[in-house]
PDB file of C-alpha atoms in Angstrom:
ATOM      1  CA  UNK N   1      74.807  94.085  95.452  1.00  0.00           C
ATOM      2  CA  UNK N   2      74.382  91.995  98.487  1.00  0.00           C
ATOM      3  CA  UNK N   3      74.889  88.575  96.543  1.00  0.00           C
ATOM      4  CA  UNK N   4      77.766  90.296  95.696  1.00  0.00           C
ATOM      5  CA  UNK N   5      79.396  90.948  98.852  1.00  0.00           C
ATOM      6  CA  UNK N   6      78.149  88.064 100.079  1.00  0.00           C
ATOM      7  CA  UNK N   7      80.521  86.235  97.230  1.00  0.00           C
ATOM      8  CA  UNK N   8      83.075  88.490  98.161  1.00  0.00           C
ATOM      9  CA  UNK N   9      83.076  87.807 101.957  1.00  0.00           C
ATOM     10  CA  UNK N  10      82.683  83.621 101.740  1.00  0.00           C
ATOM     11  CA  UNK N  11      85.852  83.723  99.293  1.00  0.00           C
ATOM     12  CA  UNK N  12      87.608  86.214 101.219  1.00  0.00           C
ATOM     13  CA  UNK N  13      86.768  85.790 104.510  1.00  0.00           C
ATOM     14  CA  UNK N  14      85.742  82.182 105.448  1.00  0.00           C
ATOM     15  CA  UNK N  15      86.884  79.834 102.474  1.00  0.00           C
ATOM     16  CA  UNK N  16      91.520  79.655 102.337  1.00  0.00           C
ATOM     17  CA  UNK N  17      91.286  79.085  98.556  1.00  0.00           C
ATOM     18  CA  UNK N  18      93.250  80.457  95.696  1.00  0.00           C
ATOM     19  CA  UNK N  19      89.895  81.467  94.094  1.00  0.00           C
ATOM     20  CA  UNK N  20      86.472  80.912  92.754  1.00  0.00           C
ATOM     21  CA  UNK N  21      87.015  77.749  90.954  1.00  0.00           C
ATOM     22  CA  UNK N  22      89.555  76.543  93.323  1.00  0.00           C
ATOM     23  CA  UNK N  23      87.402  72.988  95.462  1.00  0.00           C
ATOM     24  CA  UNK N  24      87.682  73.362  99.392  1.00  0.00           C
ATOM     25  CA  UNK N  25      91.228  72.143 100.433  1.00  0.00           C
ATOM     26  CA  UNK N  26      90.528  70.791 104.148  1.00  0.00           C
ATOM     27  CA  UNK N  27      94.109  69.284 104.448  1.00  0.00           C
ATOM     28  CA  UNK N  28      95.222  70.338 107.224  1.00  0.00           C
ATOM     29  CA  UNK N  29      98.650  70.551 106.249  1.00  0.00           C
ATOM     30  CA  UNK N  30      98.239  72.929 103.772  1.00  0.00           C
ATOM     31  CA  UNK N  31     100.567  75.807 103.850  1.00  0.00           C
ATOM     32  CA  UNK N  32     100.541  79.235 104.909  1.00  0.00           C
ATOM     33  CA  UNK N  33     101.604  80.391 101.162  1.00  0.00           C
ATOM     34  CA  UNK N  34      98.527  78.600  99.455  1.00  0.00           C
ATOM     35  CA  UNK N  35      95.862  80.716 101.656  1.00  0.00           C
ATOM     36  CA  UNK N  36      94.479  84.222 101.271  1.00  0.00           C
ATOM     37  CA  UNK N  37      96.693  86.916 103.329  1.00  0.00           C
ATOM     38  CA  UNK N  38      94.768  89.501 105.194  1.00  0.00           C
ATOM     39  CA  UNK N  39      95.198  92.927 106.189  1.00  0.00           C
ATOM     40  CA  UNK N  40      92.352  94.528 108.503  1.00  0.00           C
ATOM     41  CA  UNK N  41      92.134  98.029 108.890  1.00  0.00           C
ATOM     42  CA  UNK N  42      89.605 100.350 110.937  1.00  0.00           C
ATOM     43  CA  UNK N  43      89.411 103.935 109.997  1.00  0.00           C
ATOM     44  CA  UNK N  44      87.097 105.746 112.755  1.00  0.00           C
ATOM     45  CA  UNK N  45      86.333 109.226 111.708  1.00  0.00           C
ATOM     46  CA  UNK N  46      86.000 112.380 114.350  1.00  0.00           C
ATOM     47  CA  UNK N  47      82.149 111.326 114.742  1.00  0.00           C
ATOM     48  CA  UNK N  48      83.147 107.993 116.071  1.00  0.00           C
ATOM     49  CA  UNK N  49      81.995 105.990 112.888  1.00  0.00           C
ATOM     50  CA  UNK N  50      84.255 102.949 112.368  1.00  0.00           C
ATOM     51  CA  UNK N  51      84.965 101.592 108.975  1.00  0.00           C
ATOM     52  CA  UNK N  52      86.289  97.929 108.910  1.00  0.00           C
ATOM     53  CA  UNK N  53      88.819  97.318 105.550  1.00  0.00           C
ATOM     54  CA  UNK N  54      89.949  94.068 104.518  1.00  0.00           C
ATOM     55  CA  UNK N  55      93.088  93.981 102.251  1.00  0.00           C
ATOM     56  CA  UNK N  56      93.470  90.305 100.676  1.00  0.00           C
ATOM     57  CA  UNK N  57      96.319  88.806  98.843  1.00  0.00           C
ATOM     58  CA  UNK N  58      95.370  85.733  96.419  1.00  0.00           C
ATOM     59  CA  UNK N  59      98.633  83.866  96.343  1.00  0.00           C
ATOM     60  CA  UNK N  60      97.893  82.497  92.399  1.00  0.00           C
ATOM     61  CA  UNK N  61      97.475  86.674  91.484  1.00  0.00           C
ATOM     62  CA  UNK N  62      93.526  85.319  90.900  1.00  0.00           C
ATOM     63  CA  UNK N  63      92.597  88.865  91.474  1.00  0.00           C
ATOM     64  CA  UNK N  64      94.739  92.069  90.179  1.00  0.00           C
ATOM     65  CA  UNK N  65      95.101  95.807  91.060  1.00  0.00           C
ATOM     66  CA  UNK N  66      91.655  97.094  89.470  1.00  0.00           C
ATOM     67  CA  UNK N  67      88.239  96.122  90.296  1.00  0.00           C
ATOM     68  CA  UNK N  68      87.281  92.127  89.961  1.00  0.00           C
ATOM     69  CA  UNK N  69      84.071  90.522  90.283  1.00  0.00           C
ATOM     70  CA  UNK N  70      83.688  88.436  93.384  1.00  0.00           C
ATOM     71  CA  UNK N  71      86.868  89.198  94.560  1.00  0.00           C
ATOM     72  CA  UNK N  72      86.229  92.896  95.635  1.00  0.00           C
ATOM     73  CA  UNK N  73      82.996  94.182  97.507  1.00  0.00           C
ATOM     74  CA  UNK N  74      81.613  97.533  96.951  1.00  0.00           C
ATOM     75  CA  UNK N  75      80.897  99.876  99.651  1.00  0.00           C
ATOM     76  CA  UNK N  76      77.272 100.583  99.196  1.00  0.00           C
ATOM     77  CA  UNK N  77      76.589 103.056 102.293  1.00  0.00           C
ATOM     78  CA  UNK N  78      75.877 106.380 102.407  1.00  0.00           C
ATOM     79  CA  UNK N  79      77.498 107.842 105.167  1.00  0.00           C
ATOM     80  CA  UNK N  80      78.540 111.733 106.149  1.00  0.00           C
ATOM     81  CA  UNK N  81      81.667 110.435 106.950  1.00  0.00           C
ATOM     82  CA  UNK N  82      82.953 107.042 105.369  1.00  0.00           C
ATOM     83  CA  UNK N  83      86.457 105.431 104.399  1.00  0.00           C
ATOM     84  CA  UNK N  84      87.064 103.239 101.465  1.00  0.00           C
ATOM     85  CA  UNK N  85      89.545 101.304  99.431  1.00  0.00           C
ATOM     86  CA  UNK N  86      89.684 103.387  96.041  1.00  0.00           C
ATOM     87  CA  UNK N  87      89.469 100.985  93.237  1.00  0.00           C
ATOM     88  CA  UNK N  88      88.925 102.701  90.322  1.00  0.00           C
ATOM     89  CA  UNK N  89      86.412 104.919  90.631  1.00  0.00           C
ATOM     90  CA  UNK N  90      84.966 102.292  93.084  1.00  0.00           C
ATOM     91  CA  UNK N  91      84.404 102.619  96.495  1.00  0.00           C
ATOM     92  CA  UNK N  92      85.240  99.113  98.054  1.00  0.00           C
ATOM     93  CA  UNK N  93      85.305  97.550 101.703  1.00  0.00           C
ATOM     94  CA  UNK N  94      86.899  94.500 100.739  1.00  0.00           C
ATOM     95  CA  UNK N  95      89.748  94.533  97.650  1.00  0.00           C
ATOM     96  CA  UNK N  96      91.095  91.378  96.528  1.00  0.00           C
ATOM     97  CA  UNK N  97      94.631  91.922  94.693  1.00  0.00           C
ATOM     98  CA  UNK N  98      96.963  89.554  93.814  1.00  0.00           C
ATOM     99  CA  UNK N  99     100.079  87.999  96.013  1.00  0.00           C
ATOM    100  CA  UNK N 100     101.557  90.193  98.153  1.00  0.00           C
ATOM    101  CA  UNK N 101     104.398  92.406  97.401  1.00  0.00           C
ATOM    102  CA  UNK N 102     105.741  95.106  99.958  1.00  0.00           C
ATOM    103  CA  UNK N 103     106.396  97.727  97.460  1.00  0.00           C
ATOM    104  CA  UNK N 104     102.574  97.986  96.658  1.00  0.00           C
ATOM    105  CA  UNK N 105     100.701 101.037  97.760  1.00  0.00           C
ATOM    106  CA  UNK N 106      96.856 100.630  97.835  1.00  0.00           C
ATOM    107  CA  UNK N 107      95.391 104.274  98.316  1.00  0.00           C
ATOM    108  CA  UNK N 108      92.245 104.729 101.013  1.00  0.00           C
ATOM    109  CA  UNK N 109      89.556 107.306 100.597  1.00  0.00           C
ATOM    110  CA  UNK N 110      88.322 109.687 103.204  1.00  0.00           C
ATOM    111  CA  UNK N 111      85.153 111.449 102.482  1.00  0.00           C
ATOM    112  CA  UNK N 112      84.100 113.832 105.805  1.00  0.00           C
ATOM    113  CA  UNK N 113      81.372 115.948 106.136  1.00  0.00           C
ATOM    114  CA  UNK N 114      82.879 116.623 109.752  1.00  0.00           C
ATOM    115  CA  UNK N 115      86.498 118.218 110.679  1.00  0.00           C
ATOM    116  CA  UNK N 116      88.246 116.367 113.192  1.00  0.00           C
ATOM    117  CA  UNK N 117      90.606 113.687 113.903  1.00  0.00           C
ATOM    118  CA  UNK N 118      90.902 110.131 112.019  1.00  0.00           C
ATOM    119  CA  UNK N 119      92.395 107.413 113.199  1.00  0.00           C
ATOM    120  CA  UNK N 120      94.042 104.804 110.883  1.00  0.00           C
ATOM    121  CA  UNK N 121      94.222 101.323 112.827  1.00  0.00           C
ATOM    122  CA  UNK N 122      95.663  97.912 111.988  1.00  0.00           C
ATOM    123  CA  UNK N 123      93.538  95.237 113.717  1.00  0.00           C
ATOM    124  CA  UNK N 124      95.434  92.083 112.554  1.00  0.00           C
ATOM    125  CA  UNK N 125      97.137  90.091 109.763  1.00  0.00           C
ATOM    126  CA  UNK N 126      96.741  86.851 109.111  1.00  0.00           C
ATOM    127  CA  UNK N 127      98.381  83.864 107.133  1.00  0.00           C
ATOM    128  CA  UNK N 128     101.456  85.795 106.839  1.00  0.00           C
ATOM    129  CA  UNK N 129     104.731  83.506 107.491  1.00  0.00           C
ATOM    130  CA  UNK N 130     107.144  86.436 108.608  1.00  0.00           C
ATOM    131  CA  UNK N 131     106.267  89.704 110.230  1.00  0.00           C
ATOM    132  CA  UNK N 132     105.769  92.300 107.857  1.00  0.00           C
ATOM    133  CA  UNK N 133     105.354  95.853 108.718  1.00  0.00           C
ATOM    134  CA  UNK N 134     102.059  98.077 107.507  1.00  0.00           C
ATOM    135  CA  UNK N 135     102.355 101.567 107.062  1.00  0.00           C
ATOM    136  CA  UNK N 136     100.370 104.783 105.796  1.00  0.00           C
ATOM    137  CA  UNK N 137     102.153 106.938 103.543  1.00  0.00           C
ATOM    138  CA  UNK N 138     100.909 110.526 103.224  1.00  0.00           C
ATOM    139  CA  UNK N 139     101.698 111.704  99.863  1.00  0.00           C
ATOM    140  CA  UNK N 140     100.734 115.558 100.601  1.00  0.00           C
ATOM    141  CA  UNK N 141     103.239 115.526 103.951  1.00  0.00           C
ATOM    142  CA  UNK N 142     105.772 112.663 102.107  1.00  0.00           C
ATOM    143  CA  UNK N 143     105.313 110.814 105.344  1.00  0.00           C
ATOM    144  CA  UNK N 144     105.176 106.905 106.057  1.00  0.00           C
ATOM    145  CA  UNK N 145     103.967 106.167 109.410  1.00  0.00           C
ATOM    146  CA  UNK N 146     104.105 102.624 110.561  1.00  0.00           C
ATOM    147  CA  UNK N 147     100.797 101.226 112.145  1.00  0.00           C
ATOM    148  CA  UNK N 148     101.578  97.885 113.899  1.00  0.00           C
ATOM    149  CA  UNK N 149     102.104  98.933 117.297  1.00  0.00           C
ATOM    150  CA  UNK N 150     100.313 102.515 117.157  1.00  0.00           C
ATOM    151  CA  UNK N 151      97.383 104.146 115.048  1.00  0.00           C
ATOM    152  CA  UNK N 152      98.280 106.869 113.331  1.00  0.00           C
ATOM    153  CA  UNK N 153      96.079 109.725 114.266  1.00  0.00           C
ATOM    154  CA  UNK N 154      95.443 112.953 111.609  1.00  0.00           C
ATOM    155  CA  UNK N 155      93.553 116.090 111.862  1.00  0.00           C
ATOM    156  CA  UNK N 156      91.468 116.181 108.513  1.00  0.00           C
ATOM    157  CA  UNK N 157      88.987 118.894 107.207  1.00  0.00           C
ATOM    158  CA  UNK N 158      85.804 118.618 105.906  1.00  0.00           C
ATOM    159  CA  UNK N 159      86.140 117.034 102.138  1.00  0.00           C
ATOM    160  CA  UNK N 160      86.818 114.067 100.225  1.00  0.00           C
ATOM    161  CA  UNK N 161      90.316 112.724  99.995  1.00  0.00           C
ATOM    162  CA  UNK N 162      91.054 110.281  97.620  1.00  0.00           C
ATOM    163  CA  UNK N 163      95.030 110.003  96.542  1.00  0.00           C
ATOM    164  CA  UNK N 164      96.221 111.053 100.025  1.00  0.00           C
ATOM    165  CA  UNK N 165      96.726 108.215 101.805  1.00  0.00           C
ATOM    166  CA  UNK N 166      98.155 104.707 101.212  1.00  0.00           C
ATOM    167  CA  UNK N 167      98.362 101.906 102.611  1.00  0.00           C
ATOM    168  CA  UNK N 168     101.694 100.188 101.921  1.00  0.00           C
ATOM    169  CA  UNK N 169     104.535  97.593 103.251  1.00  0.00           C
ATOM    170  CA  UNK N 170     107.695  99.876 103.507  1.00  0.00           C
ATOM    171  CA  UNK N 171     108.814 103.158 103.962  1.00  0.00           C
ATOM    172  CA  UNK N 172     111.142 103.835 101.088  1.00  0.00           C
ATOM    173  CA  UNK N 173     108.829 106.335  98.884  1.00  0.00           C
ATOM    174  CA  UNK N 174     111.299 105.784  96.097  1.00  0.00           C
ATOM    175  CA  UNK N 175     110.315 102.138  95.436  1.00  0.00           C
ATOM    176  CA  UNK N 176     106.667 102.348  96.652  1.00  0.00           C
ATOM    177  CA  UNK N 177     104.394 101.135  93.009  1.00  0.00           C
ATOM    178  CA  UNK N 178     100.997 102.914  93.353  1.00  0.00           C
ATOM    179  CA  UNK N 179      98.643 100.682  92.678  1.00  0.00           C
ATOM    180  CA  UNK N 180      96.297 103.341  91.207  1.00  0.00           C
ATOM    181  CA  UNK N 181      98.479 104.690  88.782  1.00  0.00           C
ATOM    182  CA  UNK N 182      98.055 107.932  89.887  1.00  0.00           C
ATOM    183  CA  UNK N 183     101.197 109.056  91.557  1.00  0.00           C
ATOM    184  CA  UNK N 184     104.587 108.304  91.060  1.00  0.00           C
ATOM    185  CA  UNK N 185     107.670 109.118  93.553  1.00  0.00           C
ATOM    186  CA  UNK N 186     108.217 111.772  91.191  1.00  0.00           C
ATOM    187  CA  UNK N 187     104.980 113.158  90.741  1.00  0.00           C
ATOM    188  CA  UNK N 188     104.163 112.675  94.150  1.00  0.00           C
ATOM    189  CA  UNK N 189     107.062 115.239  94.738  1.00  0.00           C
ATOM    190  CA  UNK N 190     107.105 117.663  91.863  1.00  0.00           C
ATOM    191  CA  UNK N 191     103.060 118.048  91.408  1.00  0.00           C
ATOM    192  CA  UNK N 192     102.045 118.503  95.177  1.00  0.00           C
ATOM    193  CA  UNK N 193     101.626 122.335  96.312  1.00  0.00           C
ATOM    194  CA  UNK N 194     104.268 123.713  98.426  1.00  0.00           C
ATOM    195  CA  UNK N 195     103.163 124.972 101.904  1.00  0.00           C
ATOM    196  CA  UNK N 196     105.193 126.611 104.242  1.00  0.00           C
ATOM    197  CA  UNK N 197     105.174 129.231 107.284  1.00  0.00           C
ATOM    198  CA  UNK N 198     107.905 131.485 107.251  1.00  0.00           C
ATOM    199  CA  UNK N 199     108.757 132.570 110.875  1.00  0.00           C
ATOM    200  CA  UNK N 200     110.888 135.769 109.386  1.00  0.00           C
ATOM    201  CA  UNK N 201     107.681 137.525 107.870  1.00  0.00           C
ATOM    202  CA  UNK N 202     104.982 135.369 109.301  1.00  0.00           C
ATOM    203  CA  UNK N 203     103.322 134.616 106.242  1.00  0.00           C
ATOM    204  CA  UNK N 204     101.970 131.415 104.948  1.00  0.00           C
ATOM    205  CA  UNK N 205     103.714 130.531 101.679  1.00  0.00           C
ATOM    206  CA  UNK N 206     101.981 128.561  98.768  1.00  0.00           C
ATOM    207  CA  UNK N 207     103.705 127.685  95.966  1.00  0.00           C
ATOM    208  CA  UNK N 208     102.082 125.756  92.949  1.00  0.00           C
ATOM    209  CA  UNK N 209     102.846 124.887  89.504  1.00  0.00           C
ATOM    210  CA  UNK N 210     100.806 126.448  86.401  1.00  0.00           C
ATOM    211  CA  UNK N 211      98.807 122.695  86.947  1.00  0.00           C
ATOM    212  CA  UNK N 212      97.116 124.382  89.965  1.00  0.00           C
ATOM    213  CA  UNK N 213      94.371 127.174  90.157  1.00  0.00           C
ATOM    214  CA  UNK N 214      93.969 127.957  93.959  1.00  0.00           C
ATOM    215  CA  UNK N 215      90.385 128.271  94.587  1.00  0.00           C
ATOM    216  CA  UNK N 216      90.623 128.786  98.377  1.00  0.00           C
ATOM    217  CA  UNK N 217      92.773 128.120 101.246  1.00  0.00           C
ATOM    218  CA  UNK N 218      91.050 126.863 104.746  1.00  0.00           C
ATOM    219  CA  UNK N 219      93.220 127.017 108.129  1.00  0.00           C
ATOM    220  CA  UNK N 220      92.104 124.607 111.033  1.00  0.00           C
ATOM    221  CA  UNK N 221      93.019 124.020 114.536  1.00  0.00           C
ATOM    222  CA  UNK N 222      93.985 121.295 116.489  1.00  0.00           C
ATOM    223  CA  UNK N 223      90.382 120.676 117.200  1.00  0.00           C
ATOM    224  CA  UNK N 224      89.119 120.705 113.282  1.00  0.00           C
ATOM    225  CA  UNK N 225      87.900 124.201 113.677  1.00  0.00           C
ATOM    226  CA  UNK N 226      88.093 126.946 111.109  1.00  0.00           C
ATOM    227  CA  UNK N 227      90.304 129.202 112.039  1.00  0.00           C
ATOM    228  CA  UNK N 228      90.424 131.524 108.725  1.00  0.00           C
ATOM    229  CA  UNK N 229      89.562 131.264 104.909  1.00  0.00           C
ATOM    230  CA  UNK N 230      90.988 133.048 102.170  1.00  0.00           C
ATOM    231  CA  UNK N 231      89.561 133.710  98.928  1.00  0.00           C
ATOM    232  CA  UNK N 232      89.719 135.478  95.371  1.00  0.00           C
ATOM    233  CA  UNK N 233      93.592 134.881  95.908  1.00  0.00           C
ATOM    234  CA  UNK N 234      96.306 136.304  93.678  1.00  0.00           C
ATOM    235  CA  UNK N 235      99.384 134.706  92.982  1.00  0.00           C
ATOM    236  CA  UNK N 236     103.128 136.816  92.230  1.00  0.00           C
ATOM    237  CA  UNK N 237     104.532 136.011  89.042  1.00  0.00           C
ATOM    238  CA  UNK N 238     106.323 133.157  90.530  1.00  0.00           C
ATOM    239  CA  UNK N 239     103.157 131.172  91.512  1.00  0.00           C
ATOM    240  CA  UNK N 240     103.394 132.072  95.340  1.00  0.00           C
ATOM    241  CA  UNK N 241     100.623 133.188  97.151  1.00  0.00           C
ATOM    242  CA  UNK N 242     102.108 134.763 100.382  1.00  0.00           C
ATOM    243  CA  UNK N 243      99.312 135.317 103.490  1.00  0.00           C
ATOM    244  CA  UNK N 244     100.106 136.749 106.558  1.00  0.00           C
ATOM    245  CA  UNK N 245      99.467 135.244 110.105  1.00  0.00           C
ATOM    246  CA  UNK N 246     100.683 137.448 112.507  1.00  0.00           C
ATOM    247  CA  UNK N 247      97.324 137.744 113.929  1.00  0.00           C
ATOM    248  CA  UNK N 248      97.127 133.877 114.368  1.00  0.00           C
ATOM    249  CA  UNK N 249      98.444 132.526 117.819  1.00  0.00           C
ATOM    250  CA  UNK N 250     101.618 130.005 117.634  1.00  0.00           C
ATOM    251  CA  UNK N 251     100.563 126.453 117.941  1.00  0.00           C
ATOM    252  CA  UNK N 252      99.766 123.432 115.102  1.00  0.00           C
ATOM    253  CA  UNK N 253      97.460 124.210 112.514  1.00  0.00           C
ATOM    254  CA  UNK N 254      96.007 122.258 109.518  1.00  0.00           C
ATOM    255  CA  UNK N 255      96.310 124.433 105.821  1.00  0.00           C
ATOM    256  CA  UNK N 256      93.950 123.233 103.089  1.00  0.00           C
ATOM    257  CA  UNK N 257      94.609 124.078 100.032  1.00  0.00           C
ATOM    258  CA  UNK N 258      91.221 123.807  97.668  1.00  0.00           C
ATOM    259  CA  UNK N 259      91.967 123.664  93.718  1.00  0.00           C
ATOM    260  CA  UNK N 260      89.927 122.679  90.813  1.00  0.00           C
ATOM    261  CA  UNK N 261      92.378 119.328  90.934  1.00  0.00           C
ATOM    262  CA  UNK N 262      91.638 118.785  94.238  1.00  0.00           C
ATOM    263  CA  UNK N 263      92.210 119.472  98.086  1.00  0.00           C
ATOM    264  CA  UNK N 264      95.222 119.395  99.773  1.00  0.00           C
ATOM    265  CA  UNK N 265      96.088 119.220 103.241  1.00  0.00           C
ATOM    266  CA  UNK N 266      99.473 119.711 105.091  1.00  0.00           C
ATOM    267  CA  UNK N 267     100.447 120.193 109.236  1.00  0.00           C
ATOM    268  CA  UNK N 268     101.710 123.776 109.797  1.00  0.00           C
ATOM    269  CA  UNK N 269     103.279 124.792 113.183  1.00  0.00           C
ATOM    270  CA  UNK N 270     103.026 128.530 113.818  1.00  0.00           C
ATOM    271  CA  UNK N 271     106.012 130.024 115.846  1.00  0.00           C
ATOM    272  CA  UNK N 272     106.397 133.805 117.277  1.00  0.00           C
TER     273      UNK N 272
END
């Protein structure tokens, strides 16, 4: 595994090639377009633990969307809370793709044993010719949130996270091409739970489709902290689940939704 990222980060890192076989070009007027693009992302989890990314573009498409020797390094810590390209079932630091395209979304994976804040940061692009923009889009919230002059800052639970958030090159959801194959705009839409206070009845609404089978819902504070679980829930015959919070005080709140597909997260502000 180390030889392996060891490949991964001379190719990647060090050497502007279009690839393995490609020989050392040390012209110096060799242009932007023949070199590997970066994008570097930290992720720093409520803990403090940073996780360096590095994004890379081969400008010949020498690498592709799914996992490719010596182009894409494998994240081989164990830490209690961690960040990752997904690719595949992989868990990467570095993924090599092919030339850039702005419509590509590249999902990251959170996996948190600790509630709290993370922090999604851009720390620098290079070999780019024009200024592109970077953002993350939130497929739970339907949210793009560019990161090249601010991080974007969340309030997660405790939980893996693995088709939440994406990296990506522009903010129109309607062209973004996951490079997962795991959501479409339409999907992403139709398939995600509904979650919604209603100020009239103050009740937390949840509606899913007969795809979902609510396990449990989780409500956090600002601060990460459980504020109240519900469990053994029962749906109407519309597949709402409707919880009150008129004992909860007004203020921004985190809802988790926990199903057998997976976990779901969405902002909820509580108003009197």
């Amino acid at each position: 595994m180390k030889s392996l990222y060891y490949l991964c980060f001379a190719i990647l890192f060090l050497i502007p090639t279009k690839g393995i076989c490609s020989s050392y070009n040390n012209d110096e007027n060799s242009t932007t377009n023949s070199q590997v693009q970066r994008v570097r992302i930290d992720v720093t989890t409520s803990m403090g633990f940073v996780r360096h990314l590095l994004l890379a573009f081969t400008p010949d498409n020498a690498a592709t969307d799914a996992y490719d020797y010596g182009y894409d390094a494998v994240n081989a810590d164990n830490y209690s809370d961690d960040s990752s390209w997904m690719v595949g079932e992989q868990r990467c630091v570095i993924q090599g793709v092919g030339a850039f395209q702005h419509t590509k979304a590249y999902p990251l994976g959170l996996f948190l044993s600790n509630a709290g804040n993370v922090e999604f940061t851009l720390t620098s692009l290079e070999h780019f010719e024009e200024a592109i923009e970077v953002y993350i889009y939130d497929s739970i919230n339907g949210t793009t949130t560019s990161i090249v002059d601010s991080s974007l800052i969340e309030t997660m639970p405790e939980g893996d996270s693995t088709n939440r958030f994406y990296v990506t090159f522009t903010n129109n959801v309607s062209i973004m091409d996951f490079s997962d194959s795991t959501l479409s705009t339409s999907e992403a839409q139709v398939s995600t739970p509904q979650m919604s206070y209603i100020s009239s009845t103050k009740q937390l609404q949840v509606h899913v489709t007969q795809d979902f089978e609510v396990q449990e819902i989780h409500l956090y504070n600002i601060l990460g902290q459980k504020v109240k679980q519900w469990s053994n829930l029962t749906s109407n015959s519309t597949r709402s689940y409707n919880i009150s919070l008129s004992h909860v005080t007004k203020g921004t709140y985190l809802v988790s939704l926990k199903t057998k597909t997976g976990k779901f997260n969405k902002r909820l502000i509580v108003s009197k």
